[in-house]
């Protein structure tokens, strides 16, 4: 608990010193780079504590692409976002499970059993849908019966397409309306349409089997 309080305090002080009114990707890049060799570690730390403040993950990912480029930005993004998701999962499971069971009783058992039996696949698919709240999945996972050994790899693997796409988009903002920018926009649209494509493909496959 002391470590959590310390992390919250450092995160709050960092955001406050930076200035909430200046939280734009470009300004964030300048702020992060001002820490020199410590910049990657600070970025990873801020991404780790981000779920505690419910700060938009996409904005931070775009900032990572602007700051570190698409490749290093994606790597730092995956490390920080994974740690943040694990932290959310652990907090939710430690503090909220009993309360949720009191509220929903047996009604939550069906969801629990489904997630427990199909945990890895369920979390993996949910992580691939950018429209869903990243933090809601993390906190919700902690309230379910899914095992952490399934939640953790599914979360990290499922984040890879989105992490790279938004970091690549951030990188492309260095030269707006360039071919790189349009490719980045295309990747974002593809990521958004991925659930629709998956549903269509699944429907056609089901018809072929029938």
mmCIF file of C-alpha atoms in Angstrom:
data_model
loop_
_atom_site.group_PDB
_atom_site.id
_atom_site.type_symbol
_atom_site.label_atom_id
_atom_site.label_comp_id
_atom_site.label_asym_id
_atom_site.label_seq_id
_atom_site.Cartn_x
_atom_site.Cartn_y
_atom_site.Cartn_z
ATOM 1 C CA UNK A 1 0.000 0.000 0.000
ATOM 2 C CA UNK A 2 2.882 2.351 0.784
ATOM 3 C CA UNK A 3 4.363 1.684 -2.650
ATOM 4 C CA UNK A 4 0.996 2.414 -4.277
ATOM 5 C CA UNK A 5 0.649 5.690 -2.406
ATOM 6 C CA UNK A 6 4.178 6.653 -3.433
ATOM 7 C CA UNK A 7 3.429 5.872 -7.096
ATOM 8 C CA UNK A 8 0.221 7.903 -6.969
ATOM 9 C CA UNK A 9 2.004 10.822 -5.355
ATOM 10 C CA UNK A 10 4.811 10.862 -7.914
ATOM 11 C CA UNK A 11 2.354 10.544 -10.789
ATOM 12 C CA UNK A 12 0.148 13.327 -9.463
ATOM 13 C CA UNK A 13 3.115 15.614 -8.824
ATOM 14 C CA UNK A 14 4.439 14.954 -12.321
ATOM 15 C CA UNK A 15 1.135 15.752 -14.001
ATOM 16 C CA UNK A 16 0.617 18.806 -11.802
ATOM 17 C CA UNK A 17 4.114 20.174 -12.447
ATOM 18 C CA UNK A 18 3.657 19.583 -16.158
ATOM 19 C CA UNK A 19 0.369 21.452 -16.235
ATOM 20 C CA UNK A 20 -2.922 19.828 -17.142
ATOM 21 C CA UNK A 21 -3.691 22.560 -19.652
ATOM 22 C CA UNK A 22 -0.583 21.715 -21.658
ATOM 23 C CA UNK A 23 -1.170 17.963 -22.006
ATOM 24 C CA UNK A 24 -0.751 17.750 -25.779
ATOM 25 C CA UNK A 25 1.410 15.119 -27.534
ATOM 26 C CA UNK A 26 4.001 17.686 -28.680
ATOM 27 C CA UNK A 27 4.255 19.359 -25.277
ATOM 28 C CA UNK A 28 4.397 15.956 -23.624
ATOM 29 C CA UNK A 29 7.328 15.030 -25.899
ATOM 30 C CA UNK A 30 9.277 18.094 -24.832
ATOM 31 C CA UNK A 31 8.534 17.373 -21.193
ATOM 32 C CA UNK A 32 9.616 13.720 -21.390
ATOM 33 C CA UNK A 33 12.784 14.452 -23.369
ATOM 34 C CA UNK A 34 13.809 17.076 -20.825
ATOM 35 C CA UNK A 35 14.679 14.165 -18.527
ATOM 36 C CA UNK A 36 17.455 13.017 -20.856
ATOM 37 C CA UNK A 37 18.527 9.399 -20.388
ATOM 38 C CA UNK A 38 15.746 8.926 -17.830
ATOM 39 C CA UNK A 39 13.069 9.769 -20.405
ATOM 40 C CA UNK A 40 12.165 6.148 -21.334
ATOM 41 C CA UNK A 41 11.879 5.129 -17.678
ATOM 42 C CA UNK A 42 9.684 8.132 -16.909
ATOM 43 C CA UNK A 43 7.442 7.343 -19.872
ATOM 44 C CA UNK A 44 7.094 3.717 -18.756
ATOM 45 C CA UNK A 45 6.363 4.835 -15.191
ATOM 46 C CA UNK A 46 3.683 7.297 -16.304
ATOM 47 C CA UNK A 47 2.079 4.616 -18.461
ATOM 48 C CA UNK A 48 2.134 2.240 -15.489
ATOM 49 C CA UNK A 49 0.288 4.641 -13.166
ATOM 50 C CA UNK A 50 -1.939 6.042 -15.955
ATOM 51 C CA UNK A 51 -4.903 3.717 -15.132
ATOM 52 C CA UNK A 52 -5.015 5.139 -11.615
ATOM 53 C CA UNK A 53 -5.789 8.566 -13.116
ATOM 54 C CA UNK A 54 -7.867 7.201 -16.053
ATOM 55 C CA UNK A 55 -5.759 9.308 -18.433
ATOM 56 C CA UNK A 56 -6.473 8.440 -22.120
ATOM 57 C CA UNK A 57 -4.147 5.631 -23.210
ATOM 58 C CA UNK A 58 -4.326 6.569 -26.903
ATOM 59 C CA UNK A 59 -3.021 10.090 -26.217
ATOM 60 C CA UNK A 60 -0.080 8.686 -24.294
ATOM 61 C CA UNK A 61 0.668 6.185 -27.080
ATOM 62 C CA UNK A 62 0.603 8.916 -29.723
ATOM 63 C CA UNK A 63 2.928 10.937 -27.516
ATOM 64 C CA UNK A 64 5.255 7.940 -27.312
ATOM 65 C CA UNK A 65 5.427 7.744 -31.098
ATOM 66 C CA UNK A 66 6.241 11.434 -31.371
ATOM 67 C CA UNK A 67 8.878 11.160 -28.642
ATOM 68 C CA UNK A 68 10.630 7.854 -29.321
ATOM 69 C CA UNK A 69 9.548 6.856 -32.825
ATOM 70 C CA UNK A 70 7.310 3.935 -33.841
ATOM 71 C CA UNK A 71 9.595 1.083 -32.753
ATOM 72 C CA UNK A 72 11.015 2.218 -29.416
ATOM 73 C CA UNK A 73 7.740 3.964 -28.649
ATOM 74 C CA UNK A 74 5.853 0.703 -29.167
ATOM 75 C CA UNK A 75 8.290 -1.204 -26.943
ATOM 76 C CA UNK A 76 8.059 1.325 -24.101
ATOM 77 C CA UNK A 77 4.302 1.475 -24.620
ATOM 78 C CA UNK A 78 3.946 -2.302 -24.273
ATOM 79 C CA UNK A 79 6.055 -2.401 -21.117
ATOM 80 C CA UNK A 80 4.267 0.488 -19.405
ATOM 81 C CA UNK A 81 0.768 -0.441 -20.549
ATOM 82 C CA UNK A 82 1.267 -4.065 -19.522
ATOM 83 C CA UNK A 83 2.455 -3.058 -16.056
ATOM 84 C CA UNK A 84 -0.470 -0.642 -15.768
ATOM 85 C CA UNK A 85 -2.949 -3.352 -16.756
ATOM 86 C CA UNK A 86 -1.410 -5.799 -14.294
ATOM 87 C CA UNK A 87 -1.616 -3.156 -11.567
ATOM 88 C CA UNK A 88 -5.289 -2.472 -12.339
ATOM 89 C CA UNK A 89 -6.048 -6.190 -12.377
ATOM 90 C CA UNK A 90 -4.362 -6.728 -9.021
ATOM 91 C CA UNK A 91 -6.028 -3.766 -7.350
ATOM 92 C CA UNK A 92 -9.444 -4.738 -8.636
ATOM 93 C CA UNK A 93 -9.059 -8.331 -7.506
ATOM 94 C CA UNK A 94 -7.704 -7.388 -4.095
ATOM 95 C CA UNK A 95 -10.185 -4.625 -3.299
ATOM 96 C CA UNK A 96 -13.326 -5.219 -5.341
ATOM 97 C CA UNK A 97 -14.073 -8.912 -5.711
ATOM 98 C CA UNK A 98 -15.986 -9.306 -2.453
ATOM 99 C CA UNK A 99 -18.092 -6.232 -3.116
ATOM 100 C CA UNK A 100 -19.029 -7.355 -6.620
ATOM 101 C CA UNK A 101 -20.119 -10.776 -5.388
ATOM 102 C CA UNK A 102 -22.358 -9.109 -2.785
ATOM 103 C CA UNK A 103 -23.937 -6.911 -5.463
ATOM 104 C CA UNK A 104 -24.517 -9.506 -8.195
ATOM 105 C CA UNK A 105 -24.464 -12.861 -6.397
ATOM 106 C CA UNK A 106 -25.048 -15.791 -8.751
ATOM 107 C CA UNK A 107 -25.639 -13.530 -11.744
ATOM 108 C CA UNK A 108 -21.931 -12.971 -12.088
ATOM 109 C CA UNK A 109 -21.072 -16.673 -12.015
ATOM 110 C CA UNK A 110 -22.022 -17.274 -15.674
ATOM 111 C CA UNK A 111 -19.651 -14.529 -16.798
ATOM 112 C CA UNK A 112 -17.022 -15.802 -14.389
ATOM 113 C CA UNK A 113 -17.224 -19.341 -15.730
ATOM 114 C CA UNK A 114 -17.062 -18.212 -19.352
ATOM 115 C CA UNK A 115 -14.055 -15.990 -18.741
ATOM 116 C CA UNK A 116 -12.389 -18.652 -16.610
ATOM 117 C CA UNK A 117 -12.766 -21.265 -19.339
ATOM 118 C CA UNK A 118 -12.005 -18.960 -22.257
ATOM 119 C CA UNK A 119 -9.945 -16.368 -20.406
ATOM 120 C CA UNK A 120 -6.963 -16.033 -22.706
ATOM 121 C CA UNK A 121 -9.013 -15.920 -25.906
ATOM 122 C CA UNK A 122 -11.587 -13.517 -24.452
ATOM 123 C CA UNK A 123 -9.053 -10.996 -23.156
ATOM 124 C CA UNK A 124 -6.992 -11.281 -26.335
ATOM 125 C CA UNK A 125 -10.010 -10.445 -28.491
ATOM 126 C CA UNK A 126 -11.124 -7.573 -26.255
ATOM 127 C CA UNK A 127 -7.643 -6.024 -26.357
ATOM 128 C CA UNK A 128 -7.834 -5.942 -30.147
ATOM 129 C CA UNK A 129 -10.910 -3.670 -30.092
ATOM 130 C CA UNK A 130 -9.751 -0.044 -29.702
ATOM 131 C CA UNK A 131 -13.254 1.295 -29.020
ATOM 132 C CA UNK A 132 -13.469 -0.626 -25.745
ATOM 133 C CA UNK A 133 -12.118 0.985 -22.609
ATOM 134 C CA UNK A 134 -8.641 -0.386 -21.925
ATOM 135 C CA UNK A 135 -8.956 0.243 -18.195
ATOM 136 C CA UNK A 136 -12.450 -1.241 -17.959
ATOM 137 C CA UNK A 137 -11.094 -4.530 -19.339
ATOM 138 C CA UNK A 138 -8.226 -4.490 -16.832
ATOM 139 C CA UNK A 139 -10.375 -3.686 -13.802
ATOM 140 C CA UNK A 140 -13.136 -5.996 -15.016
ATOM 141 C CA UNK A 141 -10.658 -8.829 -15.469
ATOM 142 C CA UNK A 142 -9.681 -8.510 -11.830
ATOM 143 C CA UNK A 143 -13.316 -8.907 -10.821
ATOM 144 C CA UNK A 144 -13.739 -12.087 -12.845
ATOM 145 C CA UNK A 145 -12.354 -15.576 -12.234
ATOM 146 C CA UNK A 146 -9.785 -15.338 -14.996
ATOM 147 C CA UNK A 147 -6.344 -16.456 -13.911
ATOM 148 C CA UNK A 148 -3.564 -13.891 -14.020
ATOM 149 C CA UNK A 149 -1.371 -16.290 -15.999
ATOM 150 C CA UNK A 150 -3.991 -16.076 -18.771
ATOM 151 C CA UNK A 151 -4.798 -12.394 -18.378
ATOM 152 C CA UNK A 152 -1.201 -11.168 -18.533
ATOM 153 C CA UNK A 153 -0.007 -12.707 -21.838
ATOM 154 C CA UNK A 154 -3.375 -12.097 -23.538
ATOM 155 C CA UNK A 155 -3.179 -8.441 -22.530
ATOM 156 C CA UNK A 156 0.376 -7.889 -23.759
ATOM 157 C CA UNK A 157 -0.065 -9.799 -27.026
ATOM 158 C CA UNK A 158 -3.443 -8.220 -27.723
ATOM 159 C CA UNK A 159 -2.023 -4.721 -27.259
ATOM 160 C CA UNK A 160 0.676 -5.070 -29.932
ATOM 161 C CA UNK A 161 -1.415 -4.014 -32.997
ATOM 162 C CA UNK A 162 -2.942 -1.014 -31.219
ATOM 163 C CA UNK A 163 0.324 0.054 -29.597
ATOM 164 C CA UNK A 164 2.194 0.030 -32.891
ATOM 165 C CA UNK A 165 -0.656 1.731 -34.779
ATOM 166 C CA UNK A 166 -0.966 4.681 -32.399
ATOM 167 C CA UNK A 167 2.795 5.038 -31.999
ATOM 168 C CA UNK A 168 3.166 5.000 -35.773
ATOM 169 C CA UNK A 169 0.429 7.625 -35.993
ATOM 170 C CA UNK A 170 2.287 9.770 -33.473
ATOM 171 C CA UNK A 171 5.502 9.396 -35.441
ATOM 172 C CA UNK A 172 3.713 10.401 -38.656
ATOM 173 C CA UNK A 173 2.638 13.708 -37.082
ATOM 174 C CA UNK A 174 6.171 14.975 -37.644
ATOM 175 C CA UNK A 175 5.163 15.325 -41.295
ATOM 176 C CA UNK A 176 1.399 15.666 -41.599
ATOM 177 C CA UNK A 177 -0.111 14.793 -45.005
ATOM 178 C CA UNK A 178 2.990 12.832 -45.986
ATOM 179 C CA UNK A 179 2.666 9.247 -47.320
ATOM 180 C CA UNK A 180 3.643 7.993 -43.846
ATOM 181 C CA UNK A 181 0.786 9.977 -42.328
ATOM 182 C CA UNK A 182 -1.787 8.477 -44.702
ATOM 183 C CA UNK A 183 -0.462 4.971 -44.055
ATOM 184 C CA UNK A 184 -0.815 5.624 -40.319
ATOM 185 C CA UNK A 185 -4.394 6.854 -40.744
ATOM 186 C CA UNK A 186 -5.135 3.755 -42.817
ATOM 187 C CA UNK A 187 -3.787 1.522 -40.042
ATOM 188 C CA UNK A 188 -5.987 3.291 -37.490
ATOM 189 C CA UNK A 189 -9.055 2.752 -39.677
ATOM 190 C CA UNK A 190 -8.112 -0.903 -40.172
ATOM 191 C CA UNK A 191 -7.753 -1.341 -36.425
ATOM 192 C CA UNK A 192 -11.153 0.253 -35.809
ATOM 193 C CA UNK A 193 -12.787 -1.975 -38.445
ATOM 194 C CA UNK A 194 -11.062 -5.144 -37.239
ATOM 195 C CA UNK A 195 -14.061 -6.377 -35.176
ATOM 196 C CA UNK A 196 -16.371 -5.876 -38.186
ATOM 197 C CA UNK A 197 -13.957 -7.743 -40.469
ATOM 198 C CA UNK A 198 -13.648 -10.533 -37.915
ATOM 199 C CA UNK A 199 -17.421 -10.828 -37.555
ATOM 200 C CA UNK A 200 -17.902 -10.895 -41.328
ATOM 201 C CA UNK A 201 -15.196 -13.520 -41.799
ATOM 202 C CA UNK A 202 -16.636 -15.628 -38.990
ATOM 203 C CA UNK A 203 -20.119 -15.409 -40.526
ATOM 204 C CA UNK A 204 -18.895 -16.512 -43.959
ATOM 205 C CA UNK A 205 -16.910 -19.343 -42.421
ATOM 206 C CA UNK A 206 -19.995 -20.522 -40.533
ATOM 207 C CA UNK A 207 -22.049 -20.513 -43.758
ATOM 208 C CA UNK A 208 -19.394 -22.518 -45.569
ATOM 209 C CA UNK A 209 -19.420 -25.140 -42.817
ATOM 210 C CA UNK A 210 -23.206 -25.370 -42.903
#
